[in-house]
mmCIF file of C-alpha atoms in Angstrom:
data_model
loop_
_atom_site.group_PDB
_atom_site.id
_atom_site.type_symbol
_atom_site.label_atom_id
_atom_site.label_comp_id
_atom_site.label_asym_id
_atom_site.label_seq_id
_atom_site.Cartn_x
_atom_site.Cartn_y
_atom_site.Cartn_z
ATOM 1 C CA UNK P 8 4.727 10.243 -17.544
ATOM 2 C CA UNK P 9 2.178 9.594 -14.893
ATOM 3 C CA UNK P 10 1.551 5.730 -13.420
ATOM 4 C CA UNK P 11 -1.956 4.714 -14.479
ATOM 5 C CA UNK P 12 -3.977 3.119 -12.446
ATOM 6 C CA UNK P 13 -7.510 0.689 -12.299
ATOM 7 C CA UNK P 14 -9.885 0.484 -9.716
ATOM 8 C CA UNK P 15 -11.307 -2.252 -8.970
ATOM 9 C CA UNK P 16 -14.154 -2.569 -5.715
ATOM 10 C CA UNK P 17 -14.571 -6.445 -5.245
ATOM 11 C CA UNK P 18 -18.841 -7.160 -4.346
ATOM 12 C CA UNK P 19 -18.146 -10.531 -3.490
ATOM 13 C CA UNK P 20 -16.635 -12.498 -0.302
ATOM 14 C CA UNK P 21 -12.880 -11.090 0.798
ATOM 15 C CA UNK P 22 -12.385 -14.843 1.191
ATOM 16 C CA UNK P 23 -13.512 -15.678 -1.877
ATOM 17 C CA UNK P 24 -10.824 -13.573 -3.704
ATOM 18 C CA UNK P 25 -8.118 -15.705 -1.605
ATOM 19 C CA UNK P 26 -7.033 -19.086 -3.097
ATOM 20 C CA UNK P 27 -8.744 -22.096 -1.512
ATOM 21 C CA UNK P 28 -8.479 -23.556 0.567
ATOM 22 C CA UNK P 29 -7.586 -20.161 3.241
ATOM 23 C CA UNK P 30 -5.969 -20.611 6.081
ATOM 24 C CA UNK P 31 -7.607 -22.588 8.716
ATOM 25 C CA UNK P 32 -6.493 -19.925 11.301
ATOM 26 C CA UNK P 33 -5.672 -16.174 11.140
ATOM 27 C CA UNK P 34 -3.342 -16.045 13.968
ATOM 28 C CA UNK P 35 -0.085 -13.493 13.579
ATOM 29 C CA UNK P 36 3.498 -14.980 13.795
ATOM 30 C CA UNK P 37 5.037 -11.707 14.327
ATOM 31 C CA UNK P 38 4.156 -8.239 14.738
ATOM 32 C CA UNK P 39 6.783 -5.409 14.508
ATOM 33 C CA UNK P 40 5.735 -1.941 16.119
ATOM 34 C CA UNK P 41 7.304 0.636 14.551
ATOM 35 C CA UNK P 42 6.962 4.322 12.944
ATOM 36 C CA UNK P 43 6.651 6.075 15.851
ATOM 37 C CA UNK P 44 7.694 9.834 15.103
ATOM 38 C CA UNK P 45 8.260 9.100 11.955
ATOM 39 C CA UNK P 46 8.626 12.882 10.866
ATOM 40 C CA UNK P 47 8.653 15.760 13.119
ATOM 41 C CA UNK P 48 4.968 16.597 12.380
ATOM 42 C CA UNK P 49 4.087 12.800 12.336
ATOM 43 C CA UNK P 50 3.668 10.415 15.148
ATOM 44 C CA UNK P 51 1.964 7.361 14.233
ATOM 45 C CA UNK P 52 2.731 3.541 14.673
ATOM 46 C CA UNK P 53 2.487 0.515 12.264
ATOM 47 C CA UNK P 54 2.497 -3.241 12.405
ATOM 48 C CA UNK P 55 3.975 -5.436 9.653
ATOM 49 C CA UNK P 56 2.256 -9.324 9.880
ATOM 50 C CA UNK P 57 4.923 -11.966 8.238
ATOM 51 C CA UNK P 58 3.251 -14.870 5.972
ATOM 52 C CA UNK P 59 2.987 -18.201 6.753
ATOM 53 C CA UNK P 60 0.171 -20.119 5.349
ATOM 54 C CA UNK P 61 -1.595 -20.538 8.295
ATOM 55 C CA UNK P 62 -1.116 -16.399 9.394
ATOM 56 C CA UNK P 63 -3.069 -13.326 8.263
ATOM 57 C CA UNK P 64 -4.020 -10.464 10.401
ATOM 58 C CA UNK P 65 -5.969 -11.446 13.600
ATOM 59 C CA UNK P 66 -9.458 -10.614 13.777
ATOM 60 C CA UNK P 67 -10.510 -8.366 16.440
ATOM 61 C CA UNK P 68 -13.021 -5.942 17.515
ATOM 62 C CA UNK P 69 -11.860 -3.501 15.072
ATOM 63 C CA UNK P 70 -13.719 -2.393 12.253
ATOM 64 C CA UNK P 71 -11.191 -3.586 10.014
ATOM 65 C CA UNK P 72 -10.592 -2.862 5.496
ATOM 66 C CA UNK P 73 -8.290 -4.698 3.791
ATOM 67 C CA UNK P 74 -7.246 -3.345 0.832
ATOM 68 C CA UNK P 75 -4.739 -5.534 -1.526
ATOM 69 C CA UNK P 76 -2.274 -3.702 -3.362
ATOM 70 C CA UNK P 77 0.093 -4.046 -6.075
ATOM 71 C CA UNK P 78 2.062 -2.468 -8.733
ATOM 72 C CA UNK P 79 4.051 -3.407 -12.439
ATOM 73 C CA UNK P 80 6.053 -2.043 -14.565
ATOM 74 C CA UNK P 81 6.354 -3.448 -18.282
ATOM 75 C CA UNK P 82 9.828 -3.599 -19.393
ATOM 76 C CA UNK P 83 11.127 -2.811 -15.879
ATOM 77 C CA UNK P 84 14.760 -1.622 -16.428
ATOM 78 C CA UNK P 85 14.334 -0.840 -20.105
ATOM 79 C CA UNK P 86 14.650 2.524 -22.292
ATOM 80 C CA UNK P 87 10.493 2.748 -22.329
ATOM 81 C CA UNK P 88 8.838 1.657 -18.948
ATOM 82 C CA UNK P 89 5.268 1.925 -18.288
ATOM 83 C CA UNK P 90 4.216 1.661 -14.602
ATOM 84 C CA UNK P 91 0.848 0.813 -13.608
ATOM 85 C CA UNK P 92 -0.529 0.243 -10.376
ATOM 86 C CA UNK P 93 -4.024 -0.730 -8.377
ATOM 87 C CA UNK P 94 -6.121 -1.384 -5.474
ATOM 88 C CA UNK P 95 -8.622 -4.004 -4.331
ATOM 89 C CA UNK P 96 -10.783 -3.978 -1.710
ATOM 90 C CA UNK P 97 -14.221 -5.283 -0.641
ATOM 91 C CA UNK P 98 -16.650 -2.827 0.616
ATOM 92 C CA UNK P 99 -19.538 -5.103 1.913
ATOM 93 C CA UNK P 100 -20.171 -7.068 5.663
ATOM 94 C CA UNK P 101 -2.966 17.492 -9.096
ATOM 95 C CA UNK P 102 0.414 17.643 -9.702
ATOM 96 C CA UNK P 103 2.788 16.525 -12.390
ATOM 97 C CA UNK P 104 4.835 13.269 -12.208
ATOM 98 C CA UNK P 105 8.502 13.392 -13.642
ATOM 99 C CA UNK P 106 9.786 9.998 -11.987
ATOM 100 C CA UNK P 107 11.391 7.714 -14.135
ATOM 101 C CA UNK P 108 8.701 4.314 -13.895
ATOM 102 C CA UNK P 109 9.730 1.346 -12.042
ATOM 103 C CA UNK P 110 8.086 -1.866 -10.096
ATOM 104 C CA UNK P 111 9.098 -0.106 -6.786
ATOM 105 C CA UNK P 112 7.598 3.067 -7.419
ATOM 106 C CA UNK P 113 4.390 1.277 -8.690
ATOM 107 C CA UNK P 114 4.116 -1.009 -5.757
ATOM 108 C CA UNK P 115 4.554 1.986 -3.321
ATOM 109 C CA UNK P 116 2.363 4.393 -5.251
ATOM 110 C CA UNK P 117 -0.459 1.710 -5.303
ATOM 111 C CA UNK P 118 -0.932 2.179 -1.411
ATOM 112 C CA UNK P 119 -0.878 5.694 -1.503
ATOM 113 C CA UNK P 120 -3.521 6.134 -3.972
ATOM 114 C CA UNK P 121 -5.440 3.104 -1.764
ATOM 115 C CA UNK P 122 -5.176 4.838 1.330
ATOM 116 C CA UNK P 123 -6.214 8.375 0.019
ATOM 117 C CA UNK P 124 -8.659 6.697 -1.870
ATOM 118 C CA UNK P 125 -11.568 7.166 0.720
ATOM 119 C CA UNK P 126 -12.171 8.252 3.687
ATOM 120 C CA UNK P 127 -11.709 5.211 5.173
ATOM 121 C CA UNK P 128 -11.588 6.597 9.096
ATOM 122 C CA UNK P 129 -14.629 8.429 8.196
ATOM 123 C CA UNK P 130 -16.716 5.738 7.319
ATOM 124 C CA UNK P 131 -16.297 3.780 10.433
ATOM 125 C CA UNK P 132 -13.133 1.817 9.990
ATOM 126 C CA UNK P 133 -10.178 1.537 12.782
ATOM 127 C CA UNK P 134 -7.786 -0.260 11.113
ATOM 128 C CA UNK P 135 -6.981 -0.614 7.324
ATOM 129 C CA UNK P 136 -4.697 -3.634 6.326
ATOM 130 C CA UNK P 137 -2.495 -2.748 3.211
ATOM 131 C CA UNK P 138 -1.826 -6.355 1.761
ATOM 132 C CA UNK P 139 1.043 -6.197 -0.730
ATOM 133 C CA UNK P 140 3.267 -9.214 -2.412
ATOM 134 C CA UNK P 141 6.151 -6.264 -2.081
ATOM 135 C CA UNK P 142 8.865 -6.564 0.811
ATOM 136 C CA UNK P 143 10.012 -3.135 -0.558
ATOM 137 C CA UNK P 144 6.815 -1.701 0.615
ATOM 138 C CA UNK P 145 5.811 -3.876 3.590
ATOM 139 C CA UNK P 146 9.797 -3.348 5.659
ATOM 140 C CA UNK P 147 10.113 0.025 4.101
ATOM 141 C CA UNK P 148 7.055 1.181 5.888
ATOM 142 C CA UNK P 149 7.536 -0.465 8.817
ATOM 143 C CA UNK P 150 11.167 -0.654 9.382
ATOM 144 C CA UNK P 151 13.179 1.476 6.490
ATOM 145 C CA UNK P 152 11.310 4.403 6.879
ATOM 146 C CA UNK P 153 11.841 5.462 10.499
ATOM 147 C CA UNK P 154 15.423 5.168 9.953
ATOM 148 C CA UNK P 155 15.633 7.477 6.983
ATOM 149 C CA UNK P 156 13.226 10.288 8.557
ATOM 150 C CA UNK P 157 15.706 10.117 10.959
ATOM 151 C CA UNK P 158 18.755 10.249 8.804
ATOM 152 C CA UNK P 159 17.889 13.419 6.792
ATOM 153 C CA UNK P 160 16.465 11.035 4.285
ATOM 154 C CA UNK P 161 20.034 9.429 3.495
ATOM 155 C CA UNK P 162 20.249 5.292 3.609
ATOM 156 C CA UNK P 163 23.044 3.482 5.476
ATOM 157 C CA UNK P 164 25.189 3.729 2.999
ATOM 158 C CA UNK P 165 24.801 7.900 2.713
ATOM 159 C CA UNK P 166 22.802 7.648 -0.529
ATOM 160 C CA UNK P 167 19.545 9.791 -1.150
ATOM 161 C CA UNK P 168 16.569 7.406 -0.312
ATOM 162 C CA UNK P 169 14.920 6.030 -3.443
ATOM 163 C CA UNK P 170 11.217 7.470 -4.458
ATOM 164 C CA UNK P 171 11.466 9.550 -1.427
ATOM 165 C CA UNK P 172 8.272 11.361 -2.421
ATOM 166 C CA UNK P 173 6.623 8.697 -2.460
ATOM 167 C CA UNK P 174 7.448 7.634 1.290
ATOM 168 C CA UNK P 175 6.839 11.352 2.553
ATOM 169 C CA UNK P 176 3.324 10.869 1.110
ATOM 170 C CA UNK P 177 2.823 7.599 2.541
ATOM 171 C CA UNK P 178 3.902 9.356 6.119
ATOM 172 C CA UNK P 179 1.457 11.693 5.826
ATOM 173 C CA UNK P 180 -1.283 9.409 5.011
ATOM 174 C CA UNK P 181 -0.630 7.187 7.500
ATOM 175 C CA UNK P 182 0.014 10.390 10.054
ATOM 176 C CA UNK P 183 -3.668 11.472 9.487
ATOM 177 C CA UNK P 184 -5.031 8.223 9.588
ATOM 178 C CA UNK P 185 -3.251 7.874 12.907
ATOM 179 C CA UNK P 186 -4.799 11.044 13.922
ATOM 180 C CA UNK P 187 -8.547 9.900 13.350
ATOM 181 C CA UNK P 188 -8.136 7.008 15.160
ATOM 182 C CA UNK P 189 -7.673 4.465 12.469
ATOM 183 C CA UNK P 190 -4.649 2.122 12.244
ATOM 184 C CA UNK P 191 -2.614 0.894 9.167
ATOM 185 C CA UNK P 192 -1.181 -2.357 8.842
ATOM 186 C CA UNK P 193 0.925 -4.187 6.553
ATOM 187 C CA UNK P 194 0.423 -7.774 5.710
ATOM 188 C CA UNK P 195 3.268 -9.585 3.210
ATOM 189 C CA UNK P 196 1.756 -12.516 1.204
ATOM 190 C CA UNK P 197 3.457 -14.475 -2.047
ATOM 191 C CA UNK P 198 2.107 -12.920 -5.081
ATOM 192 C CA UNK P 199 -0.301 -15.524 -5.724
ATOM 193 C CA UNK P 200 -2.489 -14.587 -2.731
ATOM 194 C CA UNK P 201 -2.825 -11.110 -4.506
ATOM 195 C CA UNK P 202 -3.735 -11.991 -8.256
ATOM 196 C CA UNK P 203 -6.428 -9.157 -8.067
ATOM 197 C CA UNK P 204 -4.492 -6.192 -7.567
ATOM 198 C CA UNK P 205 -1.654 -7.533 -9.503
ATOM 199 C CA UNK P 206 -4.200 -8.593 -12.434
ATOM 200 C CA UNK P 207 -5.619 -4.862 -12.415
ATOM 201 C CA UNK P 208 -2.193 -3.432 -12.060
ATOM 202 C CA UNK P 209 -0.848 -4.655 -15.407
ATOM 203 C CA UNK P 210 -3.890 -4.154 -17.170
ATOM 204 C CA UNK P 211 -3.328 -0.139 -15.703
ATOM 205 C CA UNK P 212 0.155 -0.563 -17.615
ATOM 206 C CA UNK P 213 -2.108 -0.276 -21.200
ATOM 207 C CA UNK P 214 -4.265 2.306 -20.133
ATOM 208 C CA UNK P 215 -3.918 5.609 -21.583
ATOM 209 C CA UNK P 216 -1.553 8.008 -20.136
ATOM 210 C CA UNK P 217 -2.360 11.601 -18.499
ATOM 211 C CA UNK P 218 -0.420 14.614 -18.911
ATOM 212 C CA UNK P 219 -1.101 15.057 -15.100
ATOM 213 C CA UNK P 220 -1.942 12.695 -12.310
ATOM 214 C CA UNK P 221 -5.472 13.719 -10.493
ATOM 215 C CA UNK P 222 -6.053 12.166 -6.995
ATOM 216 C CA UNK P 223 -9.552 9.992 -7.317
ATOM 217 C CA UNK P 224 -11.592 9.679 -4.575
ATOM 218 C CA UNK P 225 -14.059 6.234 -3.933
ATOM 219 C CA UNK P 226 -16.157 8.641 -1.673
ATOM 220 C CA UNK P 227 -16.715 12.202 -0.102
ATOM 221 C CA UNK P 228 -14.487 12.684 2.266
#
């Protein structure tokens, strides 16, 4: 079975999708450099921002997207699973899946699809922020992710790395976004600073399924 997935491309304020009040100033507590080389035909670097209330990613003179992200899985753990993810972002100023669903895979195939989603380097943009309410996703693609490239794809413990498709994809995406010139970030927030995407991403969990997964794109790219 394939994860579904919804759409959804906000018209309204960024801001206005964040609880009130938002922070009174987007400064970053830390930012972690990391991903360089991250497979021998990727070199690329990403920068994870931690959450505090008073923290998002600082504004610059980047063109910047930020795209929210999250994924669910209804009866997560249980004999029939159904694993739905989606994307949210504000645009004003084919092959088969066999993977067993989980919350994991959801969460990490949600930025995929966002990131392949449009061309986002192509229509002016120099940095995308991935928000997600996952620390599986936002220290496995900053942190985890160098190490197992590096390990043959084997954790610490000299176990195969979990939805390692799913990573390898996310490499390469954010390998050819590195190689236009735009740069990916990750920004970790509580869940409730992401009810969009996590809203649309159970709602995908009701959706019909597809006997295959086709790659939708926002835009020509």
């Amino acid at each position: 079975m394939l994860l579904n997935v919804l759409f959804v491309s906000c018209l309204v304020s960024l801001v206005a999708a964040i609880p009130q009040p938002a922070p009174e100033v987007f400064t970053v507590t830390r930012k972690v450099k990391v991903l360089t080389d991250v497979a021998p035909f990727i070199v690329t670097s990403t920068t994870v921002f931690t959450f505090t209330p008073s923290s998002a990613p600082a504004v610059s003179r980047l063109e910047t997207m930020m795209i929210y992200t999250d994924g669910a899985c209804a009866s997560n753990g249980l004999a029939s699973p159904r694993g739905g993810f989606a994307f949210v972002f504000n645009i004003t100023p084919g092959g088969k899946e066999l993977h067993v669903h989980t919350s994991n895979r959801a969460e990490l195939r949600a930025v995929v699809a966002a990131l392949a989603f449009r061309a986002w380097s192509g229509e002016g943009w120099r940095r995308v922020v991935v928000v997600t309410d996952s620390e599986y996703v936002g220290k496995g693609a900053t942190t985890w992710m160098r190490t197992w490239s590096r390990n043959g794809w084997r954790t610490s413990a000299d176990r195969p790395v979990a939805n390692r498709d799913l990573w390898e994809a996310l490499s390469v995406c954010l390998g050819d976004l590195a190689g236009q010139g735009c740069e990916v970030s990750f920004w970790m927030v509580p869940r409730h600073w992401n009810t969009l995407a996590d809203a649309a991403a159970k709602a995908a969990t009701e959706m019909e399924n597809d006997k295959y997964f086709t790659t939708i794109y926002g835009a020509m790219i």
